[in-house]
C-alpha positions as a Markdown table, in Angstrom:
| # | Residue | x | y | z |
|---|---|---|---|---|
| 1 | Glu | 116.6 | 45.6 | 237.7 |
| 2 | Asp | 116.5 | 42.8 | 240.1 |
| 3 | Pro | 116.7 | 42.5 | 243.9 |
| 4 | Gln | 120.5 | 42.8 | 243.9 |
| 5 | His | 121.3 | 45.0 | 240.9 |
| 6 | Ala | 120.0 | 48.1 | 239.2 |
| 7 | Glu | 121.0 | 49.6 | 235.8 |
| 8 | Lys | 119.7 | 52.7 | 234.0 |
| 9 | Thr | 120.7 | 54.6 | 230.8 |
| 10 | Trp | 119.2 | 58.0 | 229.8 |
| 11 | Gln | 119.9 | 61.2 | 227.9 |
| 12 | Glu | 120.4 | 64.6 | 229.7 |
| 13 | Gly | 121.6 | 67.8 | 228.2 |
| 14 | Gly | 122.8 | 66.1 | 225.0 |
| 15 | Arg | 124.9 | 63.6 | 227.0 |
| 16 | Thr | 124.2 | 59.9 | 227.5 |
| 17 | Leu | 124.4 | 58.8 | 231.1 |
| 18 | His | 124.6 | 55.2 | 232.4 |
| 19 | Gln | 124.6 | 53.9 | 236.0 |
| 20 | Ser | 124.9 | 50.4 | 237.2 |
| 21 | Tyr | 125.2 | 49.3 | 240.8 |
| 22 | Gln | 124.7 | 46.6 | 243.4 |
| 23 | Lys | 122.0 | 47.5 | 245.8 |
| 24 | Asp | 124.1 | 46.4 | 248.8 |
| 25 | Gly | 126.7 | 49.1 | 248.0 |
| 26 | Ser | 129.4 | 46.6 | 247.0 |
| 27 | Gln | 129.9 | 48.0 | 243.5 |
| 28 | Ala | 128.9 | 51.0 | 241.5 |
| 29 | Glu | 129.6 | 52.5 | 238.1 |
| 30 | Phe | 128.6 | 55.8 | 236.6 |
| 31 | Arg | 129.4 | 56.7 | 233.0 |
| 32 | Val | 128.9 | 59.8 | 230.9 |
| 33 | Val | 129.2 | 60.0 | 227.1 |
| 34 | Leu | 129.9 | 63.6 | 226.3 |
| 35 | Lys | 128.6 | 65.4 | 223.2 |
| 36 | Asn | 132.0 | 65.1 | 221.5 |
| 37 | Gly | 132.1 | 61.3 | 222.1 |
| 38 | Ile | 134.5 | 61.3 | 225.0 |
| 39 | Val | 133.5 | 58.7 | 227.7 |
| 40 | Val | 134.1 | 59.5 | 231.4 |
| 41 | Ser | 133.6 | 56.5 | 233.6 |
| 42 | Leu | 133.9 | 56.0 | 237.4 |
| 43 | Glu | 133.8 | 52.6 | 239.0 |
| 44 | Ala | 134.1 | 51.8 | 242.7 |
| 45 | Asp | 133.9 | 48.9 | 245.1 |
| 46 | Asp | 132.3 | 49.3 | 248.5 |
| 47 | Met | 130.7 | 52.6 | 247.5 |
| 48 | Asp | 127.0 | 53.3 | 246.8 |
| 49 | Ile | 125.9 | 55.0 | 243.5 |
| 50 | Gly | 125.1 | 58.3 | 245.3 |
| 51 | Ala | 128.8 | 58.6 | 246.3 |
| 52 | Val | 130.0 | 57.8 | 242.8 |
| 53 | Arg | 127.6 | 60.3 | 241.3 |
| 54 | Arg | 128.9 | 63.0 | 243.8 |
| 55 | Leu | 132.5 | 62.2 | 242.7 |
| 56 | Met | 131.4 | 62.6 | 239.0 |
| 57 | Ser | 129.9 | 66.0 | 239.8 |
| 58 | Gln | 133.4 | 67.1 | 240.7 |
| 59 | Val | 134.8 | 66.3 | 237.2 |
| 60 | Asn | 134.6 | 69.4 | 234.9 |
| 61 | Leu | 132.7 | 67.7 | 232.1 |
| 62 | Ser | 132.2 | 71.0 | 230.2 |
| 63 | Thr | 136.0 | 71.4 | 229.8 |
| 64 | Leu | 136.3 | 67.9 | 228.6 |
| 65 | Glu | 133.4 | 68.4 | 226.2 |
| 66 | Gly | 135.3 | 71.4 | 224.7 |
| 67 | Leu | 138.3 | 69.3 | 223.8 |
| 68 | Gln | 138.8 | 68.2 | 220.2 |
| 69 | Arg | 139.1 | 64.5 | 219.6 |
| 70 | Lys | 142.0 | 63.3 | 217.5 |
| 71 | Ser | 141.1 | 61.1 | 214.6 |
């Protein structure tokens, strides 16, 4: 983290979450790696990280997690 940018990665409920954003709200990214390895990522310009996380909360991650990956 520095005065302009913040980044964090953590585990929650068997998923890996990552957020990266500009503190002035000019860019934000929120990424979730699901238990089955599927990656769901949202990126936005001119939107703060809170808004991007609220958008991600509208994605049905449980349904995606139930999908089988093709090899």
